[in-house]
Amino acid sequence: MGKLFLYSDQIIESPENQRLDSLLFNGMETGKIKVGYIPSTQDKDKKYFRTKVDYYQNYGISDIMFFDLYAEFTSNNINKLMECDIIHLSAGNPIEFRKAIKHRKMEQVLWDYYHSGGIIVGVSGGAVQLGQSTRLFHLFKGLDCVESSDALKIVNFEFLPHYNRWNNDFKQEVLAYSKRTGTRILCVNDGDGVIVDGENIQMIGDIKVIGGKMKS
C-alpha cells in the first residue's frame, strides 16, 4: 500500500505547504523523482500544468509527465504513468474531474498504483477524488447527488478543502449533511493537509473533523 498526501492548496509562496512537502519528499532524492500530473480539466495551453512544473522544479524535480484525461488522452501512456514515483491529481472542479476519471476508466489504474506502493498527491478537487464522494460540492452547487458522485473511496472520509474560505451557511449545511448521512468529513484550511500511510492518518495544521469514527 502506498501513501496519500491531501493538500487544501499548493502554492510555491506558501510556507505552510512546505510542511507537507518536506514529508512528501522525505527520504527521496528529488532530482530523480518522476511525477505524473493528471489535470482536472482540459488544459490545452498547459497553463495550469506549467504552474505545477514551476512548483516541483522549486524542489529540483524536472521529470514531470502530463497525463491528459481529455483531448490528448491515450491509454498507451498508462504504463508510463504507473512508473511514476508520484501521481499528482490537480486542483479544480471535483465533479468534472470525477466524470473524467470515470469516462477514461482510470479508477482501477489509480487503485492499482496506490495498492502497489505508489504515492498519490491530491490538491483541493484532486484530493476530493481520494475520498468517498463529491457530494459536498453537489450540495454547494445545489445539485442532486447522482450515482457518479461516488469518488475513488481509497479512504473512508470526505475531504473538504478551503475550509477557511467557506461561509457559515455552507458550513452549517456540511454539518447537517454529516449528521444526516453519518459521513466523516475532514475540513482543511489552505496551507494544511492530511497524510494517509496505511492505517495511520496524520493531520497537518488545524483541521476540523466532523462525524464518526476515523479509519483509512
mmCIF file of N, CA and C in Angstrom, residues 136 139 156-160 163 166 168 170-188 203 207-215:
data_model
loop_
_atom_site.group_PDB
_atom_site.id
_atom_site.type_symbol
_atom_site.label_atom_id
_atom_site.label_comp_id
_atom_site.label_asym_id
_atom_site.label_seq_id
_atom_site.Cartn_x
_atom_site.Cartn_y
_atom_site.Cartn_z
ATOM 1 N N LEU A 136 -20.372 16.845 -1.277
ATOM 2 C CA LEU A 136 -20.318 18.163 -0.658
ATOM 3 C C LEU A 136 -20.359 19.272 -1.703
ATOM 4 N N LEU A 139 -23.771 19.540 -3.063
ATOM 5 C CA LEU A 139 -24.522 20.296 -2.067
ATOM 6 C C LEU A 139 -24.282 21.796 -2.243
ATOM 7 N N ASN A 156 -12.001 6.383 3.850
ATOM 8 C CA ASN A 156 -13.434 6.307 4.185
ATOM 9 C C ASN A 156 -13.977 7.618 4.765
ATOM 10 N N PHE A 157 -13.330 8.730 4.415
ATOM 11 C CA PHE A 157 -13.841 10.034 4.807
ATOM 12 C C PHE A 157 -13.958 10.916 3.571
ATOM 13 N N GLU A 158 -14.580 12.059 3.748
ATOM 14 C CA GLU A 158 -14.634 13.047 2.676
ATOM 15 C C GLU A 158 -13.728 14.217 3.044
ATOM 16 N N PHE A 159 -13.109 14.773 2.032
ATOM 17 C CA PHE A 159 -12.130 15.840 2.216
ATOM 18 C C PHE A 159 -12.740 17.144 1.736
ATOM 19 N N LEU A 160 -12.795 18.126 2.635
ATOM 20 C CA LEU A 160 -13.342 19.442 2.281
ATOM 21 C C LEU A 160 -12.217 20.477 2.335
ATOM 22 N N TYR A 163 -11.477 25.250 3.826
ATOM 23 C CA TYR A 163 -12.494 25.440 4.862
ATOM 24 C C TYR A 163 -12.523 26.882 5.366
ATOM 25 N N TRP A 166 -15.033 29.045 3.172
ATOM 26 C CA TRP A 166 -16.479 28.820 3.099
ATOM 27 C C TRP A 166 -17.211 29.714 4.084
ATOM 28 N N ASN A 168 -20.423 30.709 6.703
ATOM 29 C CA ASN A 168 -21.010 29.962 7.810
ATOM 30 C C ASN A 168 -22.249 29.172 7.388
ATOM 31 N N PHE A 170 -22.799 27.645 4.544
ATOM 32 C CA PHE A 170 -22.394 26.378 3.929
ATOM 33 C C PHE A 170 -21.801 25.433 4.976
ATOM 34 N N LYS A 171 -21.070 25.972 5.930
ATOM 35 C CA LYS A 171 -20.511 25.136 6.988
ATOM 36 C C LYS A 171 -21.624 24.447 7.779
ATOM 37 N N GLN A 172 -22.724 25.145 7.981
ATOM 38 C CA GLN A 172 -23.859 24.534 8.675
ATOM 39 C C GLN A 172 -24.497 23.443 7.817
ATOM 40 N N GLU A 173 -24.518 23.640 6.507
ATOM 41 C CA GLU A 173 -25.022 22.606 5.594
ATOM 42 C C GLU A 173 -24.131 21.373 5.628
ATOM 43 N N VAL A 174 -22.827 21.593 5.705
ATOM 44 C CA VAL A 174 -21.873 20.477 5.793
ATOM 45 C C VAL A 174 -22.107 19.680 7.062
ATOM 46 N N LEU A 175 -22.306 20.373 8.174
ATOM 47 C CA LEU A 175 -22.566 19.708 9.451
ATOM 48 C C LEU A 175 -23.856 18.898 9.385
ATOM 49 N N ALA A 176 -24.902 19.495 8.810
ATOM 50 C CA ALA A 176 -26.182 18.791 8.689
ATOM 51 C C ALA A 176 -26.050 17.572 7.781
ATOM 52 N N TYR A 177 -25.279 17.705 6.698
ATOM 53 C CA TYR A 177 -25.047 16.583 5.778
ATOM 54 C C TYR A 177 -24.342 15.436 6.499
ATOM 55 N N SER A 178 -23.330 15.764 7.305
ATOM 56 C CA SER A 178 -22.603 14.735 8.038
ATOM 57 C C SER A 178 -23.516 13.999 9.010
ATOM 58 N N LYS A 179 -24.359 14.745 9.721
ATOM 59 C CA LYS A 179 -25.281 14.119 10.677
ATOM 60 C C LYS A 179 -26.316 13.258 9.961
ATOM 61 N N ARG A 180 -26.783 13.741 8.807
ATOM 62 C CA ARG A 180 -27.817 13.036 8.053
ATOM 63 C C ARG A 180 -27.305 11.727 7.453
ATOM 64 N N THR A 181 -26.064 11.741 6.992
ATOM 65 C CA THR A 181 -25.511 10.596 6.258
ATOM 66 C C THR A 181 -24.539 9.754 7.068
ATOM 67 N N GLY A 182 -24.106 10.270 8.233
ATOM 68 C CA GLY A 182 -23.106 9.557 9.021
ATOM 69 C C GLY A 182 -21.720 9.619 8.420
ATOM 70 N N THR A 183 -21.499 10.623 7.609
ATOM 71 C CA THR A 183 -20.226 10.746 6.897
ATOM 72 C C THR A 183 -19.182 11.469 7.738
ATOM 73 N N ARG A 184 -17.964 10.923 7.719
ATOM 74 C CA ARG A 184 -16.815 11.568 8.359
ATOM 75 C C ARG A 184 -16.217 12.567 7.379
ATOM 76 N N ILE A 185 -16.041 13.813 7.814
ATOM 77 C CA ILE A 185 -15.519 14.864 6.940
ATOM 78 C C ILE A 185 -14.314 15.522 7.595
ATOM 79 N N LEU A 186 -13.233 15.656 6.840
ATOM 80 C CA LEU A 186 -12.065 16.396 7.287
ATOM 81 C C LEU A 186 -12.085 17.756 6.610
ATOM 82 N N CYS A 187 -12.237 18.805 7.401
ATOM 83 C CA CYS A 187 -12.357 20.170 6.893
ATOM 84 C C CYS A 187 -10.996 20.848 7.045
ATOM 85 N N VAL A 188 -10.409 21.218 5.924
ATOM 86 C CA VAL A 188 -8.992 21.595 5.904
ATOM 87 C C VAL A 188 -8.811 23.013 5.383
ATOM 88 N N MET A 203 -2.657 14.508 10.528
ATOM 89 C CA MET A 203 -3.267 15.779 10.170
ATOM 90 C C MET A 203 -2.256 16.899 10.378
ATOM 91 N N ILE A 207 -7.114 21.186 11.714
ATOM 92 C CA ILE A 207 -8.123 20.545 10.878
ATOM 93 C C ILE A 207 -9.353 20.203 11.712
ATOM 94 N N LYS A 208 -10.508 20.601 11.226
ATOM 95 C CA LYS A 208 -11.761 20.303 11.916
ATOM 96 C C LYS A 208 -12.291 18.968 11.403
ATOM 97 N N VAL A 209 -12.584 18.071 12.317
ATOM 98 C CA VAL A 209 -13.106 16.751 11.981
ATOM 99 C C VAL A 209 -14.573 16.683 12.382
ATOM 100 N N ILE A 210 -15.412 16.376 11.393
ATOM 101 C CA ILE A 210 -16.852 16.267 11.630
ATOM 102 C C ILE A 210 -17.270 14.830 11.382
ATOM 103 N N GLY A 211 -18.044 14.275 12.283
ATOM 104 C CA GLY A 211 -18.602 12.938 12.011
ATOM 105 C C GLY A 211 -17.982 11.847 12.844
ATOM 106 N N GLY A 212 -18.222 10.602 12.417
ATOM 107 C CA GLY A 212 -17.933 9.423 13.207
ATOM 108 C C GLY A 212 -16.503 8.952 13.226
ATOM 109 N N LYS A 213 -16.314 7.679 13.402
ATOM 110 C CA LYS A 213 -15.033 7.043 13.655
ATOM 111 C C LYS A 213 -14.101 7.203 12.471
ATOM 112 N N MET A 214 -12.829 7.507 12.774
ATOM 113 C CA MET A 214 -11.832 7.714 11.741
ATOM 114 C C MET A 214 -11.063 6.438 11.462
ATOM 115 N N LYS A 215 -11.065 6.010 10.199
ATOM 116 C CA LYS A 215 -10.232 4.909 9.718
ATOM 117 C C LYS A 215 -9.833 5.248 8.299
#
